Coordinates of C-alpha atoms in Angstrom, one line a residue:
M25 CA 8.3 26.7 -15.5
L26 CA 7.5 23.8 -13.0
D27 CA 11.0 23.6 -12.3
G28 CA 12.4 27.0 -11.3
L29 CA 9.2 27.0 -9.0
F30 CA 10.3 23.8 -7.2
L31 CA 13.9 25.0 -7.5
L32 CA 12.5 28.6 -5.7
G33 CA 10.9 26.6 -3.1
L34 CA 13.7 24.2 -2.5
S35 CA 16.1 27.3 -1.9
S36 CA 14.0 28.9 0.4
L37 CA 13.8 25.7 2.6
A38 CA 17.0 26.3 2.4
S39 CA 17.7 29.6 3.7
V40 CA 15.0 29.0 6.6
A41 CA 17.3 25.9 7.9
T42 CA 16.8 27.1 11.8
E43 CA 13.0 26.7 11.2
P44 CA 11.9 23.2 11.4
L45 CA 10.6 20.4 8.0
P46 CA 7.3 20.5 7.0
E47 CA 5.7 17.1 8.3
P48 CA 6.5 14.3 6.8
R49 CA 2.6 14.2 5.4
D50 CA 3.6 17.7 4.3
F51 CA 5.7 16.1 1.6
F52 CA 4.1 12.4 0.9
D53 CA 0.2 12.5 0.1
P54 CA -1.4 9.0 1.9
V55 CA -3.8 9.1 -1.0
Q56 CA -1.5 8.3 -3.7
I57 CA -0.7 5.2 -2.0
G58 CA -2.6 2.0 -3.7
F59 CA -2.8 -0.4 -6.0
E60 CA -2.4 -0.5 -10.1
P61 CA -5.6 -2.5 -12.3
D62 CA -3.3 -5.3 -12.2
C63 CA -3.2 -5.7 -8.4
T64 CA 0.6 -4.1 -7.7
P65 CA 1.8 -1.6 -5.7
N66 CA 1.1 2.2 -7.4
A67 CA 4.0 4.0 -7.2
G68 CA 2.7 5.5 -4.0
F69 CA 2.7 2.3 -2.8
Q70 CA 6.5 1.1 -3.9
K71 CA 7.9 4.3 -2.2
I72 CA 6.3 2.3 1.0
V73 CA 7.9 -1.3 -0.3
E74 CA 11.3 0.5 -0.7
M75 CA 11.0 1.4 3.4
M76 CA 10.1 -1.6 4.1
A77 CA 12.7 -3.4 2.5
G78 CA 15.4 -1.0 2.8
E79 CA 15.5 -0.5 -0.3
Q80 CA 13.7 -1.7 -4.1
P81 CA 12.7 -5.2 -3.4
D82 CA 13.7 -7.7 -6.8
L83 CA 11.4 -10.0 -7.3
S84 CA 13.1 -12.4 -9.0
I85 CA 15.5 -13.0 -6.1
L86 CA 12.6 -12.9 -3.3
Q87 CA 10.7 -15.5 -5.2
T88 CA 14.2 -18.1 -6.1
V89 CA 15.0 -18.4 -1.8
S90 CA 13.3 -20.1 0.5
G91 CA 11.9 -19.0 3.6
N92 CA 8.7 -16.6 4.1
I93 CA 9.7 -12.9 4.2
V94 CA 7.1 -10.8 5.7
H95 CA 6.9 -7.0 7.0
H96 CA 4.6 -5.4 9.1
L97 CA 4.1 -1.4 9.6
E98 CA 2.0 0.4 11.8
L99 CA 1.8 3.7 11.9
D100 CA 1.7 6.2 15.0
E101 CA -1.2 7.5 14.2
P102 CA -4.2 7.0 10.8
V103 CA -4.0 9.3 7.9
N104 CA -7.0 9.8 5.7
W105 CA -7.0 8.1 3.5
H106 CA -10.5 9.3 0.8
G107 CA -12.3 8.9 3.9
L108 CA -10.7 6.0 6.0
K109 CA -8.1 5.5 8.3
L110 CA -5.2 4.3 6.8
S111 CA -2.9 2.5 9.5
G112 CA -0.7 0.0 8.4
F113 CA 1.2 -1.8 5.7
H114 CA 1.7 -5.9 5.6
L115 CA 3.7 -6.9 2.4
Y116 CA 4.3 -11.1 2.6
F117 CA 6.8 -12.8 -0.2
G118 CA 6.2 -16.9 0.1
I119 CA 8.4 -19.7 -0.2
E120 CA 10.0 -20.6 -3.0
R121 CA 8.2 -19.3 -5.2
G122 CA 5.5 -18.9 -3.7
P123 CA 2.9 -15.6 -3.4
Y124 CA 3.7 -12.5 -2.8
N125 CA 0.9 -10.1 -0.5
Y126 CA 0.9 -6.2 -0.8
S127 CA -1.5 -5.3 2.1
L128 CA -3.7 -2.0 3.1
I129 CA -4.5 -2.2 6.7
F130 CA -7.1 0.5 7.7
A131 CA -8.6 1.2 11.1
D132 CA -12.6 1.1 10.0
G133 CA -14.8 -1.6 9.9
S134 CA -14.7 -3.7 6.9
E135 CA -18.1 -2.7 5.5
D136 CA -17.2 0.8 5.5
V137 CA -13.7 0.2 3.7
R138 CA -15.6 -2.5 0.8
T139 CA -18.1 0.8 0.8
V140 CA -15.1 3.1 -0.5
W141 CA -12.9 0.6 -2.6
N142 CA -16.3 -0.4 -4.6
Q143 CA -16.7 3.3 -4.9
R144 CA -13.8 3.7 -6.5
G145 CA -13.9 0.7 -9.0
W146 CA -12.5 -2.5 -7.3
N147 CA -15.6 -4.3 -7.0
L148 CA -14.9 -5.9 -3.7
P149 CA -16.3 -9.4 -3.1
P150 CA -17.8 -10.2 0.3
I151 CA -15.2 -10.3 3.7
G152 CA -13.5 -12.9 3.5
Q153 CA -12.9 -14.1 -0.2
A154 CA -11.4 -12.7 -3.1
R155 CA -12.1 -11.0 -6.4
D156 CA -9.7 -13.0 -9.8
I157 CA -8.1 -9.4 -11.6
E158 CA -9.7 -10.2 -14.6
G159 CA -7.2 -10.9 -17.7
L160 CA -4.8 -12.5 -14.6
E161 CA -7.5 -15.3 -13.6
G162 CA -5.5 -18.1 -11.2
Y163 CA -2.6 -15.5 -11.5
A164 CA -4.1 -12.5 -9.2
S165 CA -7.3 -11.5 -7.0
I166 CA -8.6 -9.3 -4.3
G167 CA -9.9 -9.7 -1.6
I168 CA -10.5 -7.7 2.1
S169 CA -10.6 -9.4 5.4
P170 CA -10.2 -8.2 9.3
S171 CA -6.7 -7.8 10.2
P172 CA -5.5 -10.8 11.9
A173 CA -3.4 -8.3 14.4
D174 CA -6.4 -7.1 15.5
G175 CA -10.3 -7.5 14.8
E176 CA -11.2 -4.1 14.3
A177 CA -8.8 -3.4 11.7
T178 CA -9.7 -4.6 8.4
R179 CA -7.3 -5.0 5.6
V180 CA -7.2 -4.9 1.7
T181 CA -5.1 -7.7 0.0
C182 CA -3.9 -7.9 -3.4
L183 CA -2.7 -11.2 -3.7
R184 CA -0.5 -12.5 -6.5
D185 CA 0.9 -16.2 -7.3

């Protein structure tokens, strides 16, 4: 039945092609963006990674090339993310199998961001520190810091080595 409803919705969009399409936010809810418990991008964040990289990146290739790869996406307007203002994304792939980090950037103060993330069960350490992900000690961690690009913004970063 869900497939039928989906097709019906698509056919209604096609029949009113002269009307403007819904805003992108109507198709993709930003609260879907986050991290898996092992500190990898979840499906929502993976969509952003694919968009920023132009396709689905092959980490095995990225980890063997020499050179830093950095992608930064700043949103025109921050969007609501669990009561915070999500304002951007930052991806970093290090040199020759070096670290690769995924960051969500918020236009909120560090303590506010930390409070919301801890209410969601992430147990973020104090600002400027990182916590090892249980079972992946020395390989994956999560931390919170002021964004270097804007001292007013805050980054939550999953660091993987």
